[in-house]
C-alpha atoms as a printed R data frame, in Angstrom:
    type eleno elety resid chain resno       x       y      z
1   ATOM     1    CA   MET     A     1  -0.014   0.050 -0.008
2   ATOM     2    CA   GLU     A     2   1.266   3.420 -0.884
3   ATOM     3    CA   LYS     A     3   2.215   5.484  2.134
4   ATOM     4    CA   GLN     A     4   0.520   8.885  2.609
5   ATOM     5    CA   GLY     A     5   2.784   9.775  5.584
6   ATOM     6    CA   ARG     A     6   6.264   8.992  6.942
7   ATOM     7    CA   VAL     A     7   7.822  10.251 10.118
8   ATOM     8    CA   VAL     A     8  11.306   9.426 11.430
9   ATOM     9    CA   VAL     A     9  12.469  10.244 14.872
10  ATOM    10    CA   ASP     A    10  16.134  10.107 15.944
11  ATOM    11    CA   LYS     A    11  18.446  11.315 18.580
12  ATOM    12    CA   VAL     A    12  19.999  14.585 17.659
13  ATOM    13    CA   GLY     A    13  22.151  16.388 20.187
14  ATOM    14    CA   GLY     A    14  20.827  13.891 22.786
15  ATOM    15    CA   ARG     A    15  17.214  14.796 22.220
16  ATOM    16    CA   SER     A    16  14.297  13.087 20.358
17  ATOM    17    CA   THR     A    17  14.022  14.910 16.978
18  ATOM    18    CA   VAL     A    18  11.915  14.532 13.826
19  ATOM    19    CA   THR     A    19  14.555  13.978 11.152
20  ATOM    20    CA   ARG     A    20  12.097  13.184  8.354
21  ATOM    21    CA   CYS     A    21   8.477  14.080  7.871
22  ATOM    22    CA   PHE     A    22   6.404  13.569  4.709
23  ATOM    23    CA   SER     A    23   2.569  13.588  4.227
24  ATOM    24    CA   LYS     A    24   0.196  14.007  1.276
25  ATOM    25    CA   TYR     A    25  -3.659  14.139  0.843
26  ATOM    26    CA   PRO     A    26  -5.819  13.233  2.690
27  ATOM    27    CA   LEU     A    27  -3.133  12.994  5.558
28  ATOM    28    CA   LYS     A    28  -1.351  15.851  7.378
29  ATOM    29    CA   PHE     A    29   1.025  16.092 10.294
30  ATOM    30    CA   ILE     A    30   1.411  18.818 12.846
31  ATOM    31    CA   ILE     A    31   4.616  18.727 14.919
32  ATOM    32    CA   PRO     A    32   4.686  21.513 17.511
33  ATOM    33    CA   ARG     A    33   8.105  22.671 18.442
34  ATOM    34    CA   LYS     A    34   7.388  22.669 22.242
35  ATOM    35    CA   VAL     A    35   5.008  20.623 24.339
36  ATOM    36    CA   GLY     A    36   5.351  20.695 28.078
37  ATOM    37    CA   SER     A    37   8.602  21.792 29.921
38  ATOM    38    CA   SER     A    38  11.912  22.164 28.232
39  ATOM    39    CA   GLU     A    39  13.259  19.183 30.403
40  ATOM    40    CA   THR     A    40  10.802  16.838 28.615
41  ATOM    41    CA   ASP     A    41  12.427  14.797 25.897
42  ATOM    42    CA   ALA     A    42   9.392  13.886 23.846
43  ATOM    43    CA   VAL     A    43   8.230  14.404 20.157
44  ATOM    44    CA   TRP     A    44   4.458  14.979 19.736
45  ATOM    45    CA   VAL     A    45   2.868  14.271 16.428
46  ATOM    46    CA   TYR     A    46  -0.664  15.274 15.688
47  ATOM    47    CA   THR     A    47  -2.435  13.497 12.647
48  ATOM    48    CA   LEU     A    48  -5.077  15.288 10.698
49  ATOM    49    CA   THR     A    49  -7.260  14.313  7.749
50  ATOM    50    CA   TYR     A    50  -8.777  16.732  5.318
51  ATOM    51    CA   GLY     A    51 -12.609  16.594  5.514
52  ATOM    52    CA   GLY     A    52 -12.614  16.494  9.356
53  ATOM    53    CA   GLY     A    53 -12.416  12.785  9.512
54  ATOM    54    CA   ILE     A    54 -12.330   9.537  7.553
55  ATOM    55    CA   VAL     A    55 -14.602   9.846  4.619
56  ATOM    56    CA   SER     A    56 -15.852   7.253  2.191
57  ATOM    57    CA   GLY     A    57 -13.159   6.079 -0.173
58  ATOM    58    CA   ASP     A    58 -10.123   7.242  2.061
59  ATOM    59    CA   SER     A    59  -7.198   4.937  2.275
60  ATOM    60    CA   VAL     A    60  -4.775   6.317  4.750
61  ATOM    61    CA   SER     A    61  -1.365   4.516  5.526
62  ATOM    62    CA   CYS     A    62   1.454   6.063  7.473
63  ATOM    63    CA   GLU     A    63   4.795   4.803  8.780
64  ATOM    64    CA   PHE     A    64   6.662   5.779 11.883
65  ATOM    65    CA   THR     A    65  10.365   4.867 12.546
66  ATOM    66    CA   ILE     A    66  11.345   5.522 16.206
67  ATOM    67    CA   GLY     A    67  15.111   5.542 16.969
68  ATOM    68    CA   ASP     A    68  16.495   3.871 20.064
69  ATOM    69    CA   GLY     A    69  15.990   5.846 23.246
70  ATOM    70    CA   CYS     A    70  13.451   8.248 21.536
71  ATOM    71    CA   THR     A    71  10.162   9.109 22.988
72  ATOM    72    CA   THR     A    72   7.210   9.941 20.602
73  ATOM    73    CA   VAL     A    73   3.549  10.629 21.212
74  ATOM    74    CA   LEU     A    74   1.176  10.004 18.341
75  ATOM    75    CA   THR     A    75  -2.248  11.635 18.825
76  ATOM    76    CA   THR     A    76  -5.036  13.699 17.160
77  ATOM    77    CA   GLN     A    77  -6.416  17.092 18.010
78  ATOM    78    CA   ALA     A    78  -9.799  15.636 18.666
79  ATOM    79    CA   SER     A    79 -11.667  12.282 18.342
80  ATOM    80    CA   THR     A    80 -11.445  11.016 14.844
81  ATOM    81    CA   LYS     A    81 -14.793  10.816 13.043
82  ATOM    82    CA   VAL     A    82 -15.517   8.075 10.556
83  ATOM    83    CA   TYR     A    83 -18.312   9.054  8.221
84  ATOM    84    CA   LYS     A    84 -20.905   6.780  6.577
85  ATOM    85    CA   SER     A    85 -19.841   5.144  3.353
86  ATOM    86    CA   VAL     A    86 -21.259   5.994  0.007
87  ATOM    87    CA   GLY     A    87 -22.334   2.995 -2.067
88  ATOM    88    CA   SER     A    88 -19.656   0.354 -2.055
89  ATOM    89    CA   LYS     A    89 -16.792   2.718 -1.169
90  ATOM    90    CA   CYS     A    90 -15.129   1.723  2.092
91  ATOM    91    CA   CYS     A    91 -12.362   3.411  3.998
92  ATOM    92    CA   GLU     A    92  -9.356   2.147  5.914
93  ATOM    93    CA   GLN     A    93  -6.503   3.538  7.986
94  ATOM    94    CA   VAL     A    94  -3.210   1.620  8.488
95  ATOM    95    CA   LEU     A    95  -0.384   2.525 10.912
96  ATOM    96    CA   GLU     A    96   3.097   0.942 10.817
97  ATOM    97    CA   VAL     A    97   5.573   1.527 13.551
98  ATOM    98    CA   HIS     A    98   9.154   0.370 13.338
99  ATOM    99    CA   LEU     A    99  11.411   0.428 16.494
100 ATOM   100    CA   GLU     A   100  15.115   0.199 16.679
101 ATOM   101    CA   ARG     A   101  16.469  -2.948 17.907
102 ATOM   102    CA   GLY     A   102  17.277  -1.523 21.343
103 ATOM   103    CA   SER     A   103  13.769  -0.375 21.695
104 ATOM   104    CA   ILE     A   104  12.303  -3.711 20.658
105 ATOM   105    CA   SER     A   105  14.390  -5.649 23.280
106 ATOM   106    CA   SER     A   106  13.296  -3.152 25.826
107 ATOM   107    CA   ILE     A   107   9.604  -3.656 25.072
108 ATOM   108    CA   ALA     A   108  10.097  -7.404 25.038
109 ATOM   109    CA   GLU     A   109  11.722  -7.324 28.393
110 ATOM   110    CA   ARG     A   110   8.939  -5.255 29.892
111 ATOM   111    CA   MET     A   111   6.201  -7.524 28.266
112 ATOM   112    CA   GLN     A   112   7.973 -10.700 29.389
113 ATOM   113    CA   ASP     A   113   5.749 -13.553 28.370
114 ATOM   114    CA   TYR     A   114   2.604 -11.409 27.921
115 ATOM   115    CA   GLN     A   115   1.731 -11.380 24.220
116 ATOM   116    CA   VAL     A   116  -1.631  -9.578 24.345
117 ATOM   117    CA   ILE     A   117  -2.778  -6.209 25.696
118 ATOM   118    CA   ALA     A   118  -6.452  -5.465 25.358
119 ATOM   119    CA   MET     A   119  -8.972  -2.856 26.570
120 ATOM   120    CA   VAL     A   120 -12.776  -3.039 26.688
121 ATOM   121    CA   VAL     A   121 -14.968  -0.058 27.231
122 ATOM   122    CA   LEU     A   122 -18.671  -0.633 28.420
123 ATOM   123    CA   LEU     A   123 -20.548   2.681 28.350
124 ATOM   124    CA   GLY     A   124 -24.104   3.482 28.771
125 ATOM   125    CA   PRO     A   125 -27.159   2.761 31.091
126 ATOM   126    CA   ARG     A   126 -28.605   0.054 28.938
127 ATOM   127    CA   ILE     A   127 -25.686  -2.258 29.824
128 ATOM   128    CA   LYS     A   128 -25.321  -1.285 33.528
129 ATOM   129    CA   HIS     A   129 -26.119  -4.875 34.555
130 ATOM   130    CA   ILE     A   130 -23.290  -6.242 32.245
131 ATOM   131    CA   GLN     A   131 -20.917  -3.628 33.686
132 ATOM   132    CA   ASN     A   132 -21.688  -4.850 37.164
133 ATOM   133    CA   LEU     A   133 -21.379  -8.459 36.244
134 ATOM   134    CA   VAL     A   134 -18.014  -7.930 34.466
135 ATOM   135    CA   GLN     A   135 -16.615  -6.129 37.435
136 ATOM   136    CA   GLU     A   136 -17.703  -8.895 39.875
137 ATOM   137    CA   ASN     A   137 -16.277 -11.570 37.483
138 ATOM   138    CA   VAL     A   138 -12.938  -9.755 37.171
139 ATOM   139    CA   LYS     A   139 -12.653  -9.241 40.910
140 ATOM   140    CA   ARG     A   140 -13.387 -12.925 41.703
141 ATOM   141    CA   MET     A   141 -10.999 -14.237 38.893
142 ATOM   142    CA   MET     A   142  -8.060 -11.952 40.146
143 ATOM   143    CA   SER     A   143  -8.810 -12.872 43.756
144 ATOM   144    CA   GLU     A   144  -8.561 -16.487 43.050
145 ATOM   145    CA   GLN     A   145  -5.379 -16.183 41.047
146 ATOM   146    CA   LEU     A   146  -3.456 -13.587 43.116
147 ATOM   147    CA   HIS     A   147  -4.853 -13.253 46.618
148 ATOM   148    CA   ILE     A   148  -3.580 -14.833 49.678
149 ATOM   149    CA   PRO     A   149  -4.536 -14.051 53.291
150 ATOM   150    CA   SER     A   150  -2.502 -11.066 54.552
151 ATOM   151    CA   THR     A   151  -2.826  -8.184 56.804
152 ATOM   152    CA   ALA     A   152  -1.305  -5.844 54.153
153 ATOM   153    CA   SER     A   153  -3.652  -4.228 51.648
154 ATOM   154    CA   GLY     A   154  -3.694  -5.253 48.022
155 ATOM   155    CA   LEU     A   155  -3.262  -8.437 46.026
156 ATOM   156    CA   GLN     A   156  -0.329 -10.776 46.315
157 ATOM   157    CA   LEU     A   157   0.935 -13.557 44.048
158 ATOM   158    CA   LYS     A   158   0.372 -17.120 45.226
159 ATOM   159    CA   PRO     A   159   3.589 -19.158 45.988
160 ATOM   160    CA   ASN     A   160   3.880 -22.462 44.314
161 ATOM   161    CA   SER     A   161   5.006 -25.736 46.004
162 ATOM   162    CA   ASP     A   162   8.603 -24.463 46.061
163 ATOM   163    CA   ASN     A   163   7.563 -21.200 47.828
164 ATOM   164    CA   ARG     A   164   8.393 -19.352 44.608
165 ATOM   165    CA   PHE     A   165   5.941 -16.850 43.246
166 ATOM   166    CA   THR     A   166   4.246 -17.861 39.994
167 ATOM   167    CA   LYS     A   167   3.260 -15.281 37.353
168 ATOM   168    CA   PRO     A   168  -0.310 -15.527 36.235
169 ATOM   169    CA   SER     A   169  -0.982 -16.115 32.487
170 ATOM   170    CA   PHE     A   170  -4.013 -13.868 32.579
171 ATOM   171    CA   ILE     A   171  -4.444 -10.539 34.473
172 ATOM   172    CA   ALA     A   172  -7.449  -8.239 34.265
173 ATOM   173    CA   SER     A   173  -8.599  -5.152 36.097
174 ATOM   174    CA   SER     A   174 -11.663  -3.063 35.966
175 ATOM   175    CA   SER     A   175 -12.623   0.522 37.006
176 ATOM   176    CA   VAL     A   176 -15.567   2.885 36.519
177 ATOM   177    CA   PHE     A   177 -15.361   6.296 34.834
178 ATOM   178    CA   GLY     A   178 -17.683   9.153 33.731
179 ATOM   179    CA   PRO     A   179 -20.395  10.937 35.599
180 ATOM   180    CA   LYS     A   180 -22.088   8.733 38.244
181 ATOM   181    CA   GLY     A   181 -19.911   5.875 37.035
182 ATOM   182    CA   ILE     A   182 -21.760   5.401 33.674
183 ATOM   183    CA   GLY     A   183 -18.947   3.564 32.101
184 ATOM   184    CA   VAL     A   184 -16.575   0.594 32.942
185 ATOM   185    CA   VAL     A   185 -13.083   0.017 31.352
186 ATOM   186    CA   VAL     A   186 -11.548  -3.435 31.582
187 ATOM   187    CA   ARG     A   187  -7.808  -3.813 31.043
188 ATOM   188    CA   ILE     A   188  -6.257  -7.187 30.122
189 ATOM   189    CA   ALA     A   189  -2.820  -8.711 29.766
190 ATOM   190    CA   ALA     A   190  -2.479 -12.245 28.729
191 ATOM   191    CA   THR     A   191   0.041 -14.757 27.310
192 ATOM   192    CA   THR     A   192  -2.316 -15.999 24.590
193 ATOM   193    CA   THR     A   193  -4.910 -14.643 22.327
194 ATOM   194    CA   GLU     A   194  -7.179 -17.594 22.900
195 ATOM   195    CA   SER     A   195  -7.519 -16.781 26.675
196 ATOM   196    CA   VAL     A   196  -8.524 -13.135 25.848
197 ATOM   197    CA   TYR     A   197 -11.166 -14.382 23.271
198 ATOM   198    CA   GLU     A   198 -12.550 -16.869 25.792
199 ATOM   199    CA   PHE     A   199 -12.817 -14.198 28.456
200 ATOM   200    CA   LEU     A   200 -14.514 -11.663 26.080
201 ATOM   201    CA   GLN     A   201 -16.824 -14.300 24.770
202 ATOM   202    CA   HIS     A   202 -18.025 -15.247 28.271
203 ATOM   203    CA   GLN     A   203 -18.235 -11.672 29.694
204 ATOM   204    CA   LEU     A   204 -19.942 -10.080 26.693
205 ATOM   205    CA   ALA     A   205 -22.420 -12.887 26.057
206 ATOM   206    CA   GLY     A   206 -25.063 -10.773 27.892
207 ATOM   207    CA   LEU     A   207 -25.027  -8.312 25.039
208 ATOM   208    CA   GLU     A   208 -26.921 -10.722 22.686
209 ATOM   209    CA   PRO     A   209 -30.403  -9.462 23.483
210 ATOM   210    CA   LEU     A   210 -29.324  -5.914 22.644
211 ATOM   211    CA   LEU     A   211 -27.149  -6.799 19.552
212 ATOM   212    CA   GLY     A   212 -29.077  -9.607 18.061
213 ATOM   213    CA   ILE     A   213 -26.001 -11.991 18.332
214 ATOM   214    CA   SER     A   214 -23.386 -12.574 20.927
215 ATOM   215    CA   PRO     A   215 -20.044 -10.883 20.233
216 ATOM   216    CA   TYR     A   216 -17.264 -13.254 19.477
217 ATOM   217    CA   HIS     A   217 -19.936 -15.930 18.603
């Protein structure tokens, strides 16, 4: 696919710096010279699309190359609107990110054996009962996996038969947000995609009466 945008960030004079920036219709980049304090070493890149969002027929592909030790924030000025398609014309947006070898090893070390990161947002009064159920299920699952009796607050890892702490293969947390707790966000880290699909299939089964079919059916 032809790239509509390319950005390269490298270390120049010990600071993260955009060394190459290219974009063409319908994509445009805005890179402010200063965001935050002067001590902050981070490049901010805002992406814009002409027309105020993704319109029917748009095919946007951009590529980012981030040098070792660099910090880059990719964001938009506001939420990205996706407009209704016209006829059979569809739209797509593809983002490729290339990290230097040092950065990749750093991410691998931080991720360790976890291969999947997921986030689920449940918003609206019509699914309040599902929000409550998911929160209860997440709390129960994590308590069974991580909690051992202790006078200290918080969850602790269970020791195995050799009194060594074992790392769980699936971790989830949930929290409410919005006015009067109207929404719930669930964050997941897992070693396999299958475990995440199984979790979502079970937790979101209650949406079937609203959607006509169960998600991940």
